[in-house]
PDB file of C-alpha atoms and ligand atoms in Angstrom:
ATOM      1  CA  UNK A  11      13.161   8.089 -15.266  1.00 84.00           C
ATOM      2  CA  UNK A  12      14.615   7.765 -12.018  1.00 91.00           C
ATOM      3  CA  UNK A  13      13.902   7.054  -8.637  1.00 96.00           C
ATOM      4  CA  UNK A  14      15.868   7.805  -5.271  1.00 97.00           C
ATOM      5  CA  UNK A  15      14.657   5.524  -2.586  1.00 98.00           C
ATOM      6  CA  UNK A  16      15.045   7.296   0.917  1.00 98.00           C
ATOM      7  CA  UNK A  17      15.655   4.010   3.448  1.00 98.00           C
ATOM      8  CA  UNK A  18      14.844   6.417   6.148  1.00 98.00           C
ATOM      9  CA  UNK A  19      10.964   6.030   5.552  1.00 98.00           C
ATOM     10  CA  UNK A  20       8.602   4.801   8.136  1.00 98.00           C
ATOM     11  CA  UNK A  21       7.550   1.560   6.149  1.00 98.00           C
ATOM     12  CA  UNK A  22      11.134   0.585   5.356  1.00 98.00           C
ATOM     13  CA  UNK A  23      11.329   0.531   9.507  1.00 98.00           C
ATOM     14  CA  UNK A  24       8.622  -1.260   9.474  1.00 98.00           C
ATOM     15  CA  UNK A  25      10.349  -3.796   7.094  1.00 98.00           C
ATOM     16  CA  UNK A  26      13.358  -3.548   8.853  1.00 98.00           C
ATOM     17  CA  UNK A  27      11.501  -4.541  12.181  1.00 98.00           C
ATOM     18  CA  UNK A  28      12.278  -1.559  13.886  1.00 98.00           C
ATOM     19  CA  UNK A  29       8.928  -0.542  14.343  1.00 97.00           C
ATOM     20  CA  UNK A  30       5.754  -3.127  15.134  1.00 98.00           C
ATOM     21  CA  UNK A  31       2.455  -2.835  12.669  1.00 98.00           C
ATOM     22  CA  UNK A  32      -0.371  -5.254  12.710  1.00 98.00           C
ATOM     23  CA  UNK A  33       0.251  -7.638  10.172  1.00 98.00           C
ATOM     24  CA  UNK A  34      -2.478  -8.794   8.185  1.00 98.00           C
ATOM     25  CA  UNK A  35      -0.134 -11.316   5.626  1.00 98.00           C
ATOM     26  CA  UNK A  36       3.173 -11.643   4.473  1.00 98.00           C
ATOM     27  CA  UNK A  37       4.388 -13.347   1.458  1.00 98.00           C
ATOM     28  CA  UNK A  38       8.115 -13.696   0.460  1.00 98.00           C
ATOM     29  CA  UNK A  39       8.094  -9.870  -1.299  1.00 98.00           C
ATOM     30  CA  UNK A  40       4.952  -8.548   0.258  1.00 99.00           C
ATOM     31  CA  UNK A  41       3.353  -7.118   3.035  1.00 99.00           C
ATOM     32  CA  UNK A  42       0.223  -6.112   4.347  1.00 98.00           C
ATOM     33  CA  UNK A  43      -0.905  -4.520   7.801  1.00 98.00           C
ATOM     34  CA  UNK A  44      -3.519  -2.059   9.031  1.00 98.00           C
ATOM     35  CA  UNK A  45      -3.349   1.475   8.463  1.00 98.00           C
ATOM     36  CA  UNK A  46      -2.343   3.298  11.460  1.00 98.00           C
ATOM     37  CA  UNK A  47      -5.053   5.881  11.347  1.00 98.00           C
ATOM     38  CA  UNK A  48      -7.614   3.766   9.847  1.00 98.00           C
ATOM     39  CA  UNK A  49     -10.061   5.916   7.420  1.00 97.00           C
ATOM     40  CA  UNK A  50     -13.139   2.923   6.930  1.00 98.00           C
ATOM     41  CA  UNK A  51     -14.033   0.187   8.720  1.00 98.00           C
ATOM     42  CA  UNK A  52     -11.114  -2.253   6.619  1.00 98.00           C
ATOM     43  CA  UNK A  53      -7.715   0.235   5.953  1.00 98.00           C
ATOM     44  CA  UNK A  54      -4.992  -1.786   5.443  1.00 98.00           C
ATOM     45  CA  UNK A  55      -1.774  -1.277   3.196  1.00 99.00           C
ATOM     46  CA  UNK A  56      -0.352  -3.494   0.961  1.00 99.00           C
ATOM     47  CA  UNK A  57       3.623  -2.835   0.580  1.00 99.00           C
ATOM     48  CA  UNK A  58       6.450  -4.364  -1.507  1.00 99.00           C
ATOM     49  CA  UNK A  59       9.683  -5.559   0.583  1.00 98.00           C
ATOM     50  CA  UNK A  60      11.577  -4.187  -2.379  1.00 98.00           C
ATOM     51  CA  UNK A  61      12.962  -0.663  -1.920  1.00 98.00           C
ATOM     52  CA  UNK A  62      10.612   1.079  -4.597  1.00 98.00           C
ATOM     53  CA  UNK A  63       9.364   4.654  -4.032  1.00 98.00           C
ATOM     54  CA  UNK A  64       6.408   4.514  -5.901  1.00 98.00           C
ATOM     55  CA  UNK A  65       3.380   2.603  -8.286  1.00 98.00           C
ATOM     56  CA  UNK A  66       5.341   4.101 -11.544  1.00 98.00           C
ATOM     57  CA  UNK A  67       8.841   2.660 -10.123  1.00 98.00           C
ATOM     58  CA  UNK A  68       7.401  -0.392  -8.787  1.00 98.00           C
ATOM     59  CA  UNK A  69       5.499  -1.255 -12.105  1.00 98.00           C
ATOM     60  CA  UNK A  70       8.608  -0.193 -14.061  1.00 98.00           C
ATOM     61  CA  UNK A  71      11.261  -1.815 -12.311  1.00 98.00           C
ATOM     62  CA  UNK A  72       9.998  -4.816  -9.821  1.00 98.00           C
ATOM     63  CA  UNK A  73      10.928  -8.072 -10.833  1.00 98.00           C
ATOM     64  CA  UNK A  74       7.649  -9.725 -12.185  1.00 98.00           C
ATOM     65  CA  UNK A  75       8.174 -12.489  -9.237  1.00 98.00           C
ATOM     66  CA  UNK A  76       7.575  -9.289  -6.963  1.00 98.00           C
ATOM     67  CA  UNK A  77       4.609  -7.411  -9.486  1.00 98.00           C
ATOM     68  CA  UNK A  78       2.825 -11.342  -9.404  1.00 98.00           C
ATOM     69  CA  UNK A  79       2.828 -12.080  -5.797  1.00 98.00           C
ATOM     70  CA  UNK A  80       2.366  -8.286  -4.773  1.00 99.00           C
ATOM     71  CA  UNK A  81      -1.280  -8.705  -7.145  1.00 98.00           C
ATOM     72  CA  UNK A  82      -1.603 -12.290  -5.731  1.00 98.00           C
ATOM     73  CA  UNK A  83      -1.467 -10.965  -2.465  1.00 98.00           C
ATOM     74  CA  UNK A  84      -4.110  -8.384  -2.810  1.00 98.00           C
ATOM     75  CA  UNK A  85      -6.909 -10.554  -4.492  1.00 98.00           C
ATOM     76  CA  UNK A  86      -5.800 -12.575  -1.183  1.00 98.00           C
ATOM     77  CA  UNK A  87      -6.182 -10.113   1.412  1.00 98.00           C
ATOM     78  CA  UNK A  88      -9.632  -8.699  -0.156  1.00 98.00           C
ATOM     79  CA  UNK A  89     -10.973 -12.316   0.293  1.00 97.00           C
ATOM     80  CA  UNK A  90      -9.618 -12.476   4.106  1.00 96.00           C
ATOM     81  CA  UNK A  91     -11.120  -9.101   4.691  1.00 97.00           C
ATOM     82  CA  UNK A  92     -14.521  -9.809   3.229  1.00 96.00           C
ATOM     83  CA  UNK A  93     -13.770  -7.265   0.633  1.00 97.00           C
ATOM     84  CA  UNK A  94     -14.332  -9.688  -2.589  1.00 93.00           C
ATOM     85  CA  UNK A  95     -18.461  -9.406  -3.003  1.00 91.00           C
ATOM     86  CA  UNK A  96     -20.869  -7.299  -4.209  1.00 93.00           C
ATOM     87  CA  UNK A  97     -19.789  -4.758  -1.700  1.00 94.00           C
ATOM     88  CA  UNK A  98     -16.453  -3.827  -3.142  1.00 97.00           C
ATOM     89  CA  UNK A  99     -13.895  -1.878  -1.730  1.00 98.00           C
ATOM     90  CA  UNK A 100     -11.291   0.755  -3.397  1.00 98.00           C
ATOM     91  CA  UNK A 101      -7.635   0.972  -3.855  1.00 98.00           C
ATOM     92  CA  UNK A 102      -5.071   4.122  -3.704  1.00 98.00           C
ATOM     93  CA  UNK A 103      -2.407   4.207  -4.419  1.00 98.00           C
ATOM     94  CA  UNK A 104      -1.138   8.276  -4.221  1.00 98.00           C
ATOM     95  CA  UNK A 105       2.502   9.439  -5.593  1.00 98.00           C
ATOM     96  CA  UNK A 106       4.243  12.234  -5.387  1.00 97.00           C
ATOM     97  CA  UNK A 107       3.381  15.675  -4.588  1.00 97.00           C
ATOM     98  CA  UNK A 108       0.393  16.107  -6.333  1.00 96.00           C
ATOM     99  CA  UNK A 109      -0.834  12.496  -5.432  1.00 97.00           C
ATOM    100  CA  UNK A 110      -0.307  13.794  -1.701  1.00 97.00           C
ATOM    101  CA  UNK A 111       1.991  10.728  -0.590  1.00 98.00           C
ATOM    102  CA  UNK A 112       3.124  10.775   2.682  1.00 98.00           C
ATOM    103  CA  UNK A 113       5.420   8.070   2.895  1.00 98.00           C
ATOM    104  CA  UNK A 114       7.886   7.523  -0.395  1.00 98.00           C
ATOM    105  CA  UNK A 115       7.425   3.891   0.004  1.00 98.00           C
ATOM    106  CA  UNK A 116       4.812   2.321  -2.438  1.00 98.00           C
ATOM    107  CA  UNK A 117       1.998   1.753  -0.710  1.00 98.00           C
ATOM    108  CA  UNK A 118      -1.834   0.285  -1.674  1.00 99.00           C
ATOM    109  CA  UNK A 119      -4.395   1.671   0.251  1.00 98.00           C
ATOM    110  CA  UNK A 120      -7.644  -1.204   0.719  1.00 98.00           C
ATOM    111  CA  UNK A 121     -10.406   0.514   1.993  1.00 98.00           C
ATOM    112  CA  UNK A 122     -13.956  -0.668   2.473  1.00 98.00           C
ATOM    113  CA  UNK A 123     -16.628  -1.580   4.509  1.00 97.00           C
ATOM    114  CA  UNK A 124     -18.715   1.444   4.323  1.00 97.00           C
ATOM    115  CA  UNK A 125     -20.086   3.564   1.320  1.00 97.00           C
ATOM    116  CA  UNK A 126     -16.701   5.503   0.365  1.00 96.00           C
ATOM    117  CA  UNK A 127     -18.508   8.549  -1.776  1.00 94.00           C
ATOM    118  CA  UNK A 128     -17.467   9.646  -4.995  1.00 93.00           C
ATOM    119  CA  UNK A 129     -13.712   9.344  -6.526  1.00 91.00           C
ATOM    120  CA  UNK A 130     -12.879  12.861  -5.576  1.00 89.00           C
ATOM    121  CA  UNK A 131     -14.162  15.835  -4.132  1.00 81.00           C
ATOM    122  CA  UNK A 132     -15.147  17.698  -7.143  1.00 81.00           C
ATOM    123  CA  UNK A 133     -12.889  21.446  -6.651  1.00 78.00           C
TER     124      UNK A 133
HETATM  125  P1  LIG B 214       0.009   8.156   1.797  1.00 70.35           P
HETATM  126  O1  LIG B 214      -0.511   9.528   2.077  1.00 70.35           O
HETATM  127  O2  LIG B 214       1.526   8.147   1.727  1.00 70.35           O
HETATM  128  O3  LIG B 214      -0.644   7.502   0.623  1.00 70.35           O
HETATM  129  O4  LIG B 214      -0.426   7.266   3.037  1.00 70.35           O
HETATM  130  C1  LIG B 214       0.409   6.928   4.097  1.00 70.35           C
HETATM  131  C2  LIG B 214      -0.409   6.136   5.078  1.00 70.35           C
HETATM  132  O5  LIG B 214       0.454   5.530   6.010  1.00 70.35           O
HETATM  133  C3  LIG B 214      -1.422   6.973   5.889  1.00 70.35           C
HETATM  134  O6  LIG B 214      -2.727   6.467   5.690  1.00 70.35           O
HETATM  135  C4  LIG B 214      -0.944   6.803   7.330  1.00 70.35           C
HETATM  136  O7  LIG B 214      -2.023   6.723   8.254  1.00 70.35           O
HETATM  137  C5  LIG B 214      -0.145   5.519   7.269  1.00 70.35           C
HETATM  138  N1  LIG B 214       0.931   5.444   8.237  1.00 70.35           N
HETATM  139  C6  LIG B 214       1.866   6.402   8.496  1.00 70.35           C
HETATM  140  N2  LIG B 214       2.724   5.985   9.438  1.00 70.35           N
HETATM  141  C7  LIG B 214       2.329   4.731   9.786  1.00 70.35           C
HETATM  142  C8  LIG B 214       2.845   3.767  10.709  1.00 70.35           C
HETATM  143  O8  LIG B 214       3.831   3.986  11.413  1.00 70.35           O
HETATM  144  N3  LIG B 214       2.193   2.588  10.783  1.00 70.35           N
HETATM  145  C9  LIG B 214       1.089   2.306  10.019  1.00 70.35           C
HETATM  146  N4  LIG B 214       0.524   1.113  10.172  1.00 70.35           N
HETATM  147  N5  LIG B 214       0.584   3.188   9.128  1.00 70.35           N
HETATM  148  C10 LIG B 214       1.197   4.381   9.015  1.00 70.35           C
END
């Protein structure tokens, strides 16, 4: 399999600096800031600074330097956000046209601090 990375994509601005976000924390290969259009109380995204489209091309091809501190950095930011307890949160990650990604940058969706309902809708 492979993947064609389109540098053109709002998050790789974002990287670039072109365009501001909130940071939450940044580590040498990873970055996370608040959702734009925030859909719970905590929405934030956790991003690679590698150019990967995708979970399936980031898991297949990252360095593991990049997969460790991109996990590192989550089981971080769910501590800073409150997320680690009993309450719990839940992480997306959507690919593809099926998954309904928006932006072909891999991206981890941390939501909580409400109820977040079932999975899926059932169809
Ligand atoms: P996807 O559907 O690709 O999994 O999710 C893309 C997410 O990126 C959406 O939740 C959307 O609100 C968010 N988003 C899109 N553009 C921007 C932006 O310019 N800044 C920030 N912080 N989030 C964005």
């Amino acid at each position: 399999m492979s993947w064609t990375y389109d540098p053109t994509n709002i998050f790789a601005r974002i990287l670039r600096g072109e365009i501001p976000n909130k940071t939450v924390m940044e580590t040498p290969h990873t970055l996370v800031f608040h959702d734009i259009h925030p859909q719970a109380p905590v929405h934030v995204l956790v991003i690679p600074k590698g150019a990967y489209v995708s979970l399936d091309h980031f898991s297949a091809e990252a360095t593991e330097a990049e997969i460790v501190d991109f996990h590192r950095t989550v089981a971080k930011v769910c501590a800073i956000l409150g997320l680690s307890g009993e309450e719990g949160f839940r992480a997306i990650a959507n690919a593809g046209a099926n998954g309904h990604q928006e932006v072909p940058h891999y991206h981890l969706h941390i939501l909580g601090g409400r109820p977040l309902g079932r999975m899926l809708e059932r169809v």
